[in-house]
Short mmCIF file of C-alpha atoms in Angstrom, two decimals:
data_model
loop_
_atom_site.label_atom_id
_atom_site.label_comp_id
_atom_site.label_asym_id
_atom_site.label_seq_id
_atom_site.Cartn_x
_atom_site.Cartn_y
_atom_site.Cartn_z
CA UNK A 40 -51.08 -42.59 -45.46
CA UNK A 41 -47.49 -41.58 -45.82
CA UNK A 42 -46.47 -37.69 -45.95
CA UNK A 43 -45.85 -37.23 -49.59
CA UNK A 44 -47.52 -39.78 -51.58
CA UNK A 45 -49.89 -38.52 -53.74
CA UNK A 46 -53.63 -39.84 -53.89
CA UNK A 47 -57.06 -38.74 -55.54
CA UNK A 48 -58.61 -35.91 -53.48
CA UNK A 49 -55.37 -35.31 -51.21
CA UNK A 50 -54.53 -31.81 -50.13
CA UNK A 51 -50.90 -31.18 -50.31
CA UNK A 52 -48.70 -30.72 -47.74
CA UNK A 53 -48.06 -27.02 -46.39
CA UNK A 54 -44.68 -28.60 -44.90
CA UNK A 55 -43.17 -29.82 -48.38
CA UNK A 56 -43.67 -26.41 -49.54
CA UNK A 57 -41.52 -24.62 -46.75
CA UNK A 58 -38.93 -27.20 -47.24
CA UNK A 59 -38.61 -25.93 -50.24
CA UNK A 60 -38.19 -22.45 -49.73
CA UNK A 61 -35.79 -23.10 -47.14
CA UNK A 62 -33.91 -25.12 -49.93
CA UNK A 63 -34.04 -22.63 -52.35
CA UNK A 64 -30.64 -20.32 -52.27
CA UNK A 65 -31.90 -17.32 -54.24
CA UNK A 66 -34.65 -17.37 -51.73
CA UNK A 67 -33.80 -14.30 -48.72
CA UNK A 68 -35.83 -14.73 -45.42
CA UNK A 69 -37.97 -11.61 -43.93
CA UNK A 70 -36.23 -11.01 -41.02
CA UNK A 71 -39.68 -10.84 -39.29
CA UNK A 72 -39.80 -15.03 -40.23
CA UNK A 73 -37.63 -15.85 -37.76
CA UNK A 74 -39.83 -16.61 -35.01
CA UNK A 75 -41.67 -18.80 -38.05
CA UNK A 76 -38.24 -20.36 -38.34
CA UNK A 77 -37.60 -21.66 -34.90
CA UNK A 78 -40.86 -23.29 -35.06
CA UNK A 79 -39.96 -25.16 -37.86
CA UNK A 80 -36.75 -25.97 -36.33
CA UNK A 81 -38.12 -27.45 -33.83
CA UNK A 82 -41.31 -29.72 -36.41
CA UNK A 83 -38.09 -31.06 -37.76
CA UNK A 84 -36.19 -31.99 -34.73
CA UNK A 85 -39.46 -33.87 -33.61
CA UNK A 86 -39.68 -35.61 -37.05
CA UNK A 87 -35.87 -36.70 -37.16
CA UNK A 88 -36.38 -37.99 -33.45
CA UNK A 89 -39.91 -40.13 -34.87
CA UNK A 90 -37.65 -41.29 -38.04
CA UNK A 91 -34.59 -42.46 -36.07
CA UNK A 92 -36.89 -44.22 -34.20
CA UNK A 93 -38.85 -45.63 -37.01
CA UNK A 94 -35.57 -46.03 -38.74
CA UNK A 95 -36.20 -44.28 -41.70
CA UNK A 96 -32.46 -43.61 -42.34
CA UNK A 97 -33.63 -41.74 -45.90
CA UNK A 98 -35.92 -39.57 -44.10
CA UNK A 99 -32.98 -38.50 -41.59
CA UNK A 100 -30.78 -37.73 -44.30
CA UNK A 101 -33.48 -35.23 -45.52
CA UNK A 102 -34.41 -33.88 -42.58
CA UNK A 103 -30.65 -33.24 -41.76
CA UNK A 104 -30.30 -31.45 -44.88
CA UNK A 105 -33.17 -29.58 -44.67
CA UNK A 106 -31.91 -28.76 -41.04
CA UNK A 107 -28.61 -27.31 -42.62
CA UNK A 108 -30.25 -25.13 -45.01
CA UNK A 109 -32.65 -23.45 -42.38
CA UNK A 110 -29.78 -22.92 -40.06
CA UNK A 111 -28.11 -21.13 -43.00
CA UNK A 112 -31.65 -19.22 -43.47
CA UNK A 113 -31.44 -17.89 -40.01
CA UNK A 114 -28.03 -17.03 -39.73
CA UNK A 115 -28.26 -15.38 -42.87
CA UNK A 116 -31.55 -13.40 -41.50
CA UNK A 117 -29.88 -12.79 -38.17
CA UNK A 118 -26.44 -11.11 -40.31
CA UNK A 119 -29.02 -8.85 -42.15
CA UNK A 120 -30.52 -7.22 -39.58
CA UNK A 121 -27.37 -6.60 -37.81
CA UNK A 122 -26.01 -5.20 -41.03
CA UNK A 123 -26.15 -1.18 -41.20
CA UNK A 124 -28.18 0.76 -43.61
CA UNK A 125 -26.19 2.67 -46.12
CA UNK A 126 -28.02 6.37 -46.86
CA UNK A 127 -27.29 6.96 -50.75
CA UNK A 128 -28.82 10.12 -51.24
CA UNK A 129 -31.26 11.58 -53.22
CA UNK A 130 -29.95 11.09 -57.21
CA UNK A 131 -28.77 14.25 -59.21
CA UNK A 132 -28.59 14.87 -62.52
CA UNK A 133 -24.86 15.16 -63.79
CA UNK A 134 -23.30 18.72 -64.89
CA UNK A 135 -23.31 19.51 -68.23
CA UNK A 136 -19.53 19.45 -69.58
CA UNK A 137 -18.47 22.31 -71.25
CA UNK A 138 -16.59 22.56 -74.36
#
């Protein structure tokens, strides 16, 4: 049966599901994913190879997509955690003003 279609008694794909978080722009990545995110990198580079050979041109186009959006994901996840924290400080109540 094809990835996707839906039948009686089916369990649903895990893999549709990360696709879609990956898709998702308001959607940050725990930096700690990014092992997780290589390995999905590299499910979809072994999918796009089986669907240019099966020439599923449709599926590429997805794949490639979804391949752009998890690149952005990780870049975005690397930039964080080179980012430094800012120390705000504890919050104070204001003065009083005087009259």
């Amino acid at each position: 049966m094809a990835r996707g279609s839906a039948q009686a008694g089916d369990q649903p794909d895990p893999r549709d599901a990360q696709v879609t978080r990956l898709r998702c722009p308001m959607l940050q990545v725990n930096t700690m994913m990014l092992p997780r995110l290589a390995d999905i990198e590299k499910d979809l580079l072994l999918r796009r190879k089986l669907a240019q050979e099966e020439h599923w041109l449709g599926e590429v186009e997805g794949i490639d997509s979804t391949l752009t959006f998890l690149r952005t994901k990780q870049a975005e996840s690397a930039r964080l955690t080179k980012r430094p924290t800012t120390d705000l400080g504890i919050p104070r109540p204001r003065p009083e003003k005087t009259q």
